[in-house]
Coordinates of C-alpha atoms in Angstrom, one line a residue:
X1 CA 0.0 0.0 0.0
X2 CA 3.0 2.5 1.0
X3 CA 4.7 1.6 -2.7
X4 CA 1.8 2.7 -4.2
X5 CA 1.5 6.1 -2.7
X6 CA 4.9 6.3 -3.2
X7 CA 4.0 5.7 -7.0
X8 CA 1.4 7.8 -7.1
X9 CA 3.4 10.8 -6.7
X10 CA 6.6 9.7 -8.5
X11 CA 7.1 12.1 -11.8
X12 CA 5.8 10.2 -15.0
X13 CA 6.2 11.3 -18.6
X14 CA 3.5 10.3 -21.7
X15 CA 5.2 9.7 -25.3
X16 CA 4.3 9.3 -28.5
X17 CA 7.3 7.1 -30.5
X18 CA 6.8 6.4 -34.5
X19 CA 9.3 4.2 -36.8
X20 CA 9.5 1.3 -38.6
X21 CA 10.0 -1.7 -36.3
X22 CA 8.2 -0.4 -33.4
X23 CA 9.1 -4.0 -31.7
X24 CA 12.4 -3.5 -31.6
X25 CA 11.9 0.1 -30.0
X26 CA 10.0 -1.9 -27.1
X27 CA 12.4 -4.1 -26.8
X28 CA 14.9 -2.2 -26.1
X29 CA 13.2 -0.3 -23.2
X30 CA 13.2 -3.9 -21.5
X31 CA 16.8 -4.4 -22.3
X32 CA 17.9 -1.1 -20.9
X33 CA 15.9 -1.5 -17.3
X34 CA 13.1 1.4 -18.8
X35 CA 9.7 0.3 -17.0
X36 CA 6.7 0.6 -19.1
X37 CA 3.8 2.1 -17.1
X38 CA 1.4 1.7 -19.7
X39 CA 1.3 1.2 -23.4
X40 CA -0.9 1.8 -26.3
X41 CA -1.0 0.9 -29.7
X42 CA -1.9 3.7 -32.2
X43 CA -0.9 1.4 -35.5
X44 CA 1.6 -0.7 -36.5
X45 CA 4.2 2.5 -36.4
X46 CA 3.0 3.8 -33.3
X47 CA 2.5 3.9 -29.8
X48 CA 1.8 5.7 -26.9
X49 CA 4.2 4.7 -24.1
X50 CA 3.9 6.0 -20.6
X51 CA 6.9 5.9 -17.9
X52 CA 9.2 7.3 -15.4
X53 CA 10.5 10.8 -16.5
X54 CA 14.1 9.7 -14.8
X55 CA 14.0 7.0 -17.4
X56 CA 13.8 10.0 -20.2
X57 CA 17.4 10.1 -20.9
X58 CA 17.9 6.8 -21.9
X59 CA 15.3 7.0 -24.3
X60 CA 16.2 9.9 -25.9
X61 CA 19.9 7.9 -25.9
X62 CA 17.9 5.9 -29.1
X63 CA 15.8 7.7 -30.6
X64 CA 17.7 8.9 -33.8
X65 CA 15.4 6.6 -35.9
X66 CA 12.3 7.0 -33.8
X67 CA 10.1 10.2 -33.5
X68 CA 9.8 10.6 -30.0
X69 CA 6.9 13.3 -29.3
X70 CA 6.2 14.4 -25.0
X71 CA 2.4 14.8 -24.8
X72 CA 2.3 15.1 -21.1
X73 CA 3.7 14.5 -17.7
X74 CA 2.1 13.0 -14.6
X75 CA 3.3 12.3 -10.4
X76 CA 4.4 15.2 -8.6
X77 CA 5.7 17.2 -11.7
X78 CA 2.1 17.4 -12.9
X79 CA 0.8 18.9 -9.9
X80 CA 3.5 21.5 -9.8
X81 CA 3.0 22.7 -13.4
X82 CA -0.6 22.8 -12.7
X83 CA 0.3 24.7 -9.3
X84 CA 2.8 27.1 -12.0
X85 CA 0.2 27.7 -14.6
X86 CA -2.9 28.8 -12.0
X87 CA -0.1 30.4 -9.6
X88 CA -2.0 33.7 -9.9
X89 CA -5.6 32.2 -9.3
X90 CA -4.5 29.9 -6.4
X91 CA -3.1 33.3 -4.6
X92 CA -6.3 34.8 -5.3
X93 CA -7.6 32.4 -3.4
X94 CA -5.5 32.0 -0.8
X95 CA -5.9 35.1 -0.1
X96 CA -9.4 35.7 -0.2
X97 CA -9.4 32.8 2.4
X98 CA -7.1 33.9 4.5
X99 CA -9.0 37.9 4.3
X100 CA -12.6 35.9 5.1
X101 CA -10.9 33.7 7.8
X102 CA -9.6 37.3 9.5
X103 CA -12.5 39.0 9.2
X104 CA -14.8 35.4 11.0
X105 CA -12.1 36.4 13.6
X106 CA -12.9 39.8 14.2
X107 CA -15.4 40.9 17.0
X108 CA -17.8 43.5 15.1
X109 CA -20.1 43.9 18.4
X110 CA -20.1 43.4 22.2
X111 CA -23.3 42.7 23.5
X112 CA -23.9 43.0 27.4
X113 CA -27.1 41.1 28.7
X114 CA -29.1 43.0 31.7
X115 CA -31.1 45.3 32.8
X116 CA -28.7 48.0 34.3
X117 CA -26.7 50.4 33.3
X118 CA -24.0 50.8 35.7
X119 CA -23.8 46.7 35.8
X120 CA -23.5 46.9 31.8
X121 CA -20.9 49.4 31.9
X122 CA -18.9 47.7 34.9
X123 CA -18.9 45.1 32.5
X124 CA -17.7 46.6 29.7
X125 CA -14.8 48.4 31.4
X126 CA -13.5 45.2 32.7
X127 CA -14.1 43.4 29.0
X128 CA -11.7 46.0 27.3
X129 CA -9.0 45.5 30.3
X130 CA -9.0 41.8 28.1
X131 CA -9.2 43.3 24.4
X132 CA -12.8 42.4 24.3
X133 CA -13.9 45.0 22.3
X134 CA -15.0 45.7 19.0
X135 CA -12.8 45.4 15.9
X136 CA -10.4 43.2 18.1
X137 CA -9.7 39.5 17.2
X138 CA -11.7 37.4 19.5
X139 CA -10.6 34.9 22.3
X140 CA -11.2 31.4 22.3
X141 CA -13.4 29.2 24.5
X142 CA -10.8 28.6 27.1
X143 CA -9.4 32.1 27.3
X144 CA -13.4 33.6 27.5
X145 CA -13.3 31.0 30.6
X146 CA -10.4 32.4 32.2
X147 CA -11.4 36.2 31.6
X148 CA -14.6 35.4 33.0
X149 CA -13.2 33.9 36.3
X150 CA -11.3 36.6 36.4
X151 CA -13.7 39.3 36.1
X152 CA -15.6 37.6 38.6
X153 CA -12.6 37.3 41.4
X154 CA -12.2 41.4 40.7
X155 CA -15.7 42.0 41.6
X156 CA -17.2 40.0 43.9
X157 CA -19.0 42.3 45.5
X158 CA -20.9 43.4 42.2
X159 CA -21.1 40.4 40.1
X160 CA -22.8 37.2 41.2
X161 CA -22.4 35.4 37.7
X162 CA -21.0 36.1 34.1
X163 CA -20.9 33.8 31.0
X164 CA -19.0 35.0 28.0
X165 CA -19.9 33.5 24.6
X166 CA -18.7 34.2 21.0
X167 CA -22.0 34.2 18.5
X168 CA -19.8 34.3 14.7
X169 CA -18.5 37.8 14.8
X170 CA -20.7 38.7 18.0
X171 CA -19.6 38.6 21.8
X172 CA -22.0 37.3 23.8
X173 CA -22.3 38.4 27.5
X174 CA -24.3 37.5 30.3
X175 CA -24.4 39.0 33.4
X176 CA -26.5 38.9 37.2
X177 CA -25.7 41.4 39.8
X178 CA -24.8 40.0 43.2
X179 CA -27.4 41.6 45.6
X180 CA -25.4 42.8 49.0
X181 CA -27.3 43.0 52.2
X182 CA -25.9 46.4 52.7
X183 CA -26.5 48.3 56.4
X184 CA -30.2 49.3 56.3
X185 CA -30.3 53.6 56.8
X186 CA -32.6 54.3 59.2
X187 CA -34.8 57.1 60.0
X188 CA -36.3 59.2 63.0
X189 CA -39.7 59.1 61.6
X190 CA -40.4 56.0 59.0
X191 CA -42.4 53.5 58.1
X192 CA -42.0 49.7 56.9
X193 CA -42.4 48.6 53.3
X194 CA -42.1 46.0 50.7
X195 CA -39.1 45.8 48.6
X196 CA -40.9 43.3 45.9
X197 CA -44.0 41.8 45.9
X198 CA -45.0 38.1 47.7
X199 CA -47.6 37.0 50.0
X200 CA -46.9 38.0 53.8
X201 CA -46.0 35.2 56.2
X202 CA -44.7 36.6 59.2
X203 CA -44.5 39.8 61.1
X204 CA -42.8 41.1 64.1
X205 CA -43.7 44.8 64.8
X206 CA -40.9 46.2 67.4
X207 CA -42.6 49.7 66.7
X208 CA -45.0 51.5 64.7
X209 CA -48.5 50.1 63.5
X210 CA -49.2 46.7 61.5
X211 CA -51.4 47.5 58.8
X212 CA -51.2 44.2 56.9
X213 CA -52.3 40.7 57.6
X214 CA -50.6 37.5 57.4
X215 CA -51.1 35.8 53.8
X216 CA -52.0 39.3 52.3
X217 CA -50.6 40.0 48.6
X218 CA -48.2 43.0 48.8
X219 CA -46.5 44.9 46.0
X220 CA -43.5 47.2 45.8
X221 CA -43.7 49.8 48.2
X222 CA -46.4 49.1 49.6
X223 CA -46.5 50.0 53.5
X224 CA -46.6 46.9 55.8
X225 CA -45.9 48.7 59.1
X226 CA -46.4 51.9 59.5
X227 CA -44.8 55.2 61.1
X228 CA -47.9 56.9 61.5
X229 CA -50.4 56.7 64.7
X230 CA -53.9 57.6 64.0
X231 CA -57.4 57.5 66.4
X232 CA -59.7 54.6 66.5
X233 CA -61.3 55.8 63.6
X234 CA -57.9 56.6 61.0
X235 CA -59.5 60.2 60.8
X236 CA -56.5 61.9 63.1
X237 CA -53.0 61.9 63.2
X238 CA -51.9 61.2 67.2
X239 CA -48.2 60.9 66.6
X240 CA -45.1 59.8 64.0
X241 CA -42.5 57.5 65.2
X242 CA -39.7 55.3 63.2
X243 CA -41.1 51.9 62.4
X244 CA -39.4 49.2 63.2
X245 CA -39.8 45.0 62.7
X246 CA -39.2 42.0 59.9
X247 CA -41.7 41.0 57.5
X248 CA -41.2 37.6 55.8
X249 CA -43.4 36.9 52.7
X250 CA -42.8 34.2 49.8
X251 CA -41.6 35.6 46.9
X252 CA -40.8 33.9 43.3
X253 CA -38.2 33.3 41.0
X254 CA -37.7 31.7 37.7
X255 CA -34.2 30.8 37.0
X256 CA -32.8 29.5 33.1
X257 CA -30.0 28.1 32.6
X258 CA -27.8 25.7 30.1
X259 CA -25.8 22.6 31.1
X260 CA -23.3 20.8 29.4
X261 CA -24.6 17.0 28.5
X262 CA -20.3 16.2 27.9
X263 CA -17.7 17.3 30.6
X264 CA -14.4 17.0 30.3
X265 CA -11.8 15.6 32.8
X266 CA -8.4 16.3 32.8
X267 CA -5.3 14.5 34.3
X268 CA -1.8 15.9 34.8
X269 CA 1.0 13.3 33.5
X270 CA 4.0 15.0 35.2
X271 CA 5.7 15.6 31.5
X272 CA 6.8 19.4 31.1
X273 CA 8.6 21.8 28.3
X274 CA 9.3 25.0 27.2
X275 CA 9.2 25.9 23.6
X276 CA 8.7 29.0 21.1
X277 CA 4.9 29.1 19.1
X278 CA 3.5 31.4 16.4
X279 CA 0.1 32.6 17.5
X280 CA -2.2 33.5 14.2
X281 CA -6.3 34.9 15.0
X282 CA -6.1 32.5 18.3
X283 CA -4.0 29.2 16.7
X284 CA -0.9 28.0 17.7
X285 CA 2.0 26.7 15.5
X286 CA 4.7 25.3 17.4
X287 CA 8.2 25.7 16.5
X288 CA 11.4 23.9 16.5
X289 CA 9.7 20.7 18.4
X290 CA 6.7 19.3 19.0
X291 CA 3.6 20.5 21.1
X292 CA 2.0 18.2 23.1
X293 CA -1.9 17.1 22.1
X294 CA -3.3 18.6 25.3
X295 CA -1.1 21.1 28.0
X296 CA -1.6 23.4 30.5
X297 CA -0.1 27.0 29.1
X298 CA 1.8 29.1 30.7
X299 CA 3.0 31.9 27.8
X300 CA 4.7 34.8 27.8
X301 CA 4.6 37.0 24.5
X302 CA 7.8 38.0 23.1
X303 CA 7.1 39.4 19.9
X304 CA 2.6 40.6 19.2
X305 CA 1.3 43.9 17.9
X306 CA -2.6 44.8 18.3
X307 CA -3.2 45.9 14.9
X308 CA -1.8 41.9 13.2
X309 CA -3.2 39.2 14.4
X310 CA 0.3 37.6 14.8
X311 CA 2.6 37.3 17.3
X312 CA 5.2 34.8 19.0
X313 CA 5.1 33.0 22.1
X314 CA 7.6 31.5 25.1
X315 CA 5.4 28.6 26.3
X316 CA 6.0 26.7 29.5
X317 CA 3.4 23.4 29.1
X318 CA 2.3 20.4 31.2
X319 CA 0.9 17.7 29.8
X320 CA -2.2 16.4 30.4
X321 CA -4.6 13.8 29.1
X322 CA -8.0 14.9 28.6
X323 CA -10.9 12.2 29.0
X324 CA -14.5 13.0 27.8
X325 CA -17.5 12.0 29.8
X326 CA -21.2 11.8 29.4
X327 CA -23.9 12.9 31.8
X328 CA -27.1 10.8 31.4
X329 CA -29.8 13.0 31.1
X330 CA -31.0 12.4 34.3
X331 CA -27.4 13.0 35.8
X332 CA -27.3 16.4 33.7
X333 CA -30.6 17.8 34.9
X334 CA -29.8 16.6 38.5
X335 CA -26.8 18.8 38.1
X336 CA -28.8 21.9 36.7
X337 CA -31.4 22.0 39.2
X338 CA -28.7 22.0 42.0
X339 CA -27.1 24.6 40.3
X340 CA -30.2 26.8 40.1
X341 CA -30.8 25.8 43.8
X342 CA -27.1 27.2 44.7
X343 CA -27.5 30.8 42.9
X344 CA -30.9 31.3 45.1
X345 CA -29.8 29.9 48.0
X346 CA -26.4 32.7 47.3
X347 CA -28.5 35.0 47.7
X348 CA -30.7 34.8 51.1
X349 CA -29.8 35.3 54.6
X350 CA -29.4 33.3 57.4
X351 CA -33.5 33.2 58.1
X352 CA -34.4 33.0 54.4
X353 CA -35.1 29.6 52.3
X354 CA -36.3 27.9 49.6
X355 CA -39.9 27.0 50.3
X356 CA -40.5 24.3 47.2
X357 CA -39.0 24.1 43.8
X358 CA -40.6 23.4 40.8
X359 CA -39.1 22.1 36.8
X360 CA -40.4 23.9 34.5
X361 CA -39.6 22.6 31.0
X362 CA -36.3 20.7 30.0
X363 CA -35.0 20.1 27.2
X364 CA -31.9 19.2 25.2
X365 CA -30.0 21.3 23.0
X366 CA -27.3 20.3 21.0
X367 CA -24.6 19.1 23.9
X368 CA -25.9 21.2 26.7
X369 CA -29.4 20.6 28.4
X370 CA -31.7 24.0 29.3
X371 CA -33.4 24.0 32.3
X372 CA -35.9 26.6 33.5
X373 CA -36.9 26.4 37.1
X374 CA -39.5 28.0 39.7
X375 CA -38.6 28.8 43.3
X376 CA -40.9 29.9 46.1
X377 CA -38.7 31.3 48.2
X378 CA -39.5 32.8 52.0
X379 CA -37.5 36.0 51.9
X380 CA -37.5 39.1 54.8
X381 CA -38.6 41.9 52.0
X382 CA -39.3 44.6 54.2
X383 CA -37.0 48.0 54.6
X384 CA -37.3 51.5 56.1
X385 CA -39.0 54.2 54.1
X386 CA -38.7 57.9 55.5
X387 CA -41.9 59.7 56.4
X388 CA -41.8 63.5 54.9
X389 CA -44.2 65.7 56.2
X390 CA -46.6 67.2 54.0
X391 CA -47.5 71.2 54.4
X392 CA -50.7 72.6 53.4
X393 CA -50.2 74.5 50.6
X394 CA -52.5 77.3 52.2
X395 CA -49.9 77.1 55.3
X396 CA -46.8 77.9 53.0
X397 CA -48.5 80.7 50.9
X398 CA -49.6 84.5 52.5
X399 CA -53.5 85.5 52.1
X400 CA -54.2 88.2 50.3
X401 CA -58.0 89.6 50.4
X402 CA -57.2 92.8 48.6

C-alpha cells in the first residue's frame, strides 16, 4: 500500500514514439531496465508509451530513428505545473481565504445582557481590560473561561455570575448582579415597606403600626408597618414614630440556565517543556519541536502587535490527558437544578429559604441541556422608608384679600 502512494506521486512522462520496427523500440526499453507504465498501440508505427520521466534520458539515448513526441507528464511534476500555470488564481484564493478567515475572527459587536446600566458598563470596562472589544480578534473558549473567572474574582462584591460566549463575529455576555445585604439607613420618623411583591408570612412589629395581615398579597412599596399613629377611627393623626420590625413573605423566582450533557476531565501526566509558538487569529503553530496534544499553558509574548493578528510565544506546558465523559440525562438535569438551587440559596440570609421548587420545561439542546426552574422562596422583603411631612399649601402661601 505505501509503494503505491509512493507511485502515485513519483514524476511520470507520456510519449508518442513512431518508426518502422516499433518492436524493436520496445524491446529495447526492456533491455535497458526502462519500466513501461502503460502502453498503447496507435498502429503498427505507433505507440503511446507512458513511464518514469528519470528514465527520459535513456530513451532519448535511441531515438535517432524513432520520433519521439512528450504529450504530457504526470506524479508530482504534474501537480507542480498545474500549481505554476494557476499560480496567480491559487493566490487569489489563498488570499481571499485567509482575508474571510480574518475578518470570522474579528469581533464586530459586544453585547452586554441586563437590565442596568452601571452593571452593563462595569462590564464593559472590565471586558476592554481583556481586548474584548469591538474590531479586536476574538478569544477562544478557554481564554473567555479564564477572563470570565477573572472578572468575577475582581468584583465580587458586584457580580454574582457572568458567562462569555462568542456568536460568529458577536460577543455574547451574560451577566447577574450580586445583591449585598448592605446596612439598612434608618430614620427618625419611618415607616416599613415591601421591597418586591410576595404574600406575607410573618410579622414582628418592634414599633410603629401593623397594617397588613398574614397571607396578604403586597407589592412594591407598599406599607406593611407603618410610622404613622392615628385615632380609633384613622381620621387623626396622634403621633409619628420610626417603624421598626421584619416581615417575611414568599416571593418567586424563575431561573434558566444551560448545562453541558459532555464534561471534560483532565489528568496531569507529570511531563513538562518549554518551547517557542506562532500565535495566528487564536492558533498556535509550534516551533522547533513538537507540542503536546493537550497542556496546560503558561505563555509569555515576546514578539505581538494589536493591529496583526500575529505574534510569538515563550510557552512553558504540562501535559495532560483529557478524558470525555457523558452525563445521562437524568445526571445532567440533577446537576442543573442543584445549580439553580445554589444561585438562590447565594443569595438569602441566614433566616431565608427555599420553600418548594418546581421544573419547569427541559429540554436538550445540542450538547448542553436547558433548564428553566421555579422557586418559592420565603425571603425578609421589608426595609425603612422615610416619612416627609406634607405642608398645606395654604400654610406655606400668604392670604391676600385685597
Amino acid at each position: 500500500m505505501e509503494n503505491k502512494i509512493i507511485d502515485r506521486f513519483k514524476n511520470k512522462i507520456k510519449l508518442k514514439v513512431s518508426g518502422k520496427n516499433i518492436e524493436r523500440f520496445i524491446k529495447r526499453l526492456y533491455k535497458n531496465d526502462i519500466e513501461i507504465i502503460s502502453l498503447k498501440y496507435i498502429d503498427f508505427k505507433t505507440i503511446i508509451i507512458t513511464t518514469y520521466l528519470e528514465d527520459y534520458e535513456k530513451i532519448e539515448k535511441f531515438k535517432s530513428i524513432y520520433k519521439i513526441t512528450k504529450l504530457g507528464y504526470g506524479g508530482l511534476i504534474k501537480v507542480k505545473r498545474k500549481l505554476f500555470i494557476n499560480r496567480f488564481l491559487i493566490l487569489f484564493l489563498v488570499i481571499g481565504y485567509m482575508f474571510i478567515l480574518f475578518l470570522s475572527n474579528i469581533i464586530f459587536e459586544v453585547q452586554v445582557v441586563h437590565t442596568s446600566v452601571d452593571i452593563r458598563n462595569l462590564v464593559i470596562k472590565e471586558l476592554n481590560k481583556y481586548n474584548i472589544k469591538k474590531y479586536n480578534i476574538k478569544k477562544n473558549f478557554e481564554e473567555l473561561n479564564k477572563i470570565s473567572n477573572k472578572i468575577l474574582e475582581n468584583n465580587k462584591d458586584k457580580i454574582e455570575w457572568i458567562s462569555i460566549e462568542n456568536i460568529g463575529t458577536k460577543v455574547k455576555v451574560k451577566v447577574e448582579e450580586r445583591k449585598l445585604n448592605l446596612e439598612v439607613e434608618e430614620y427618625p420618623i419611618q415607616n416599613i415597606v415591601a421591597t418586591k411583591s410576595g404574600i406575607i408570612k410573618k410579622i414582628t412589629a418592634k414599633n410603629g403600626v401593623v397594617v397588613k395581615n398574614i397571607n396578604d398579597y403586597v407589592t412594591k412599596g407598599d406599607i406593611i408597618i407603618s410610622g404613622v399613629i392615628t385615632d380609633t377611627y384613622g381620621e387623626k393623626i396622634l403621633d409619628k414614630v420610626s417603624a421598626n420590625g421584619s416581615v417575611f413573605a414568599e416571593v418567586w423566582y424563575t431561573v434558566d440556565l444551560e448545562y453541558p450533557i459532555i464534561y471534560t476531565k483532565d489528568t496531569k501526566t507529570g511531563n513538562k517543556k518549554t518551547m517557542y509558538e506562532i500565535e495566528f487569529l487564536n492558533k498556535r503553530i509550534p516551533l522547533f519541536t513538537k507540542s503536546y496534544k493537550h497542556s496546560i499553558d503558561n505563555s509569555k509574548i515576546i514578539l505581538k502587535n494589536p493591529l496583526i493578528p500575529f505574534g510569538i510565544l515563550k510557552t512553558q506546558k504540562q501535559e495532560i490527558t483529557k478524558e470525555d465523559n457523558v452525563y445521562l440525562p437524568e445526571e445532567a438535569l440533577e446537576k442543573a437544578i442543584k445549580l439553580a438551587r445554589n444561585k438562590i440559596e447565594s443569595r438569602l440570609d441566614k433566616n431565608e429559604y427555599i420553600i418548594k421548587e418546581k421544573k419547569l420545561s427541559f429540554y436538550q439542546k445540542d450538547s448542553k441541556i436547558v433548564v428553566e426552574m421555579f422557586f418559592s422562596v420565603l425571603e425578609n422583603i421589608g426595609k425603612p422608608s422615610e416619612i416627609i411631612d406634607e405642608v398645606k399649601t395654604e400654610e406655606k402661601g400668604s392670604i391676600n384679600n385685597d
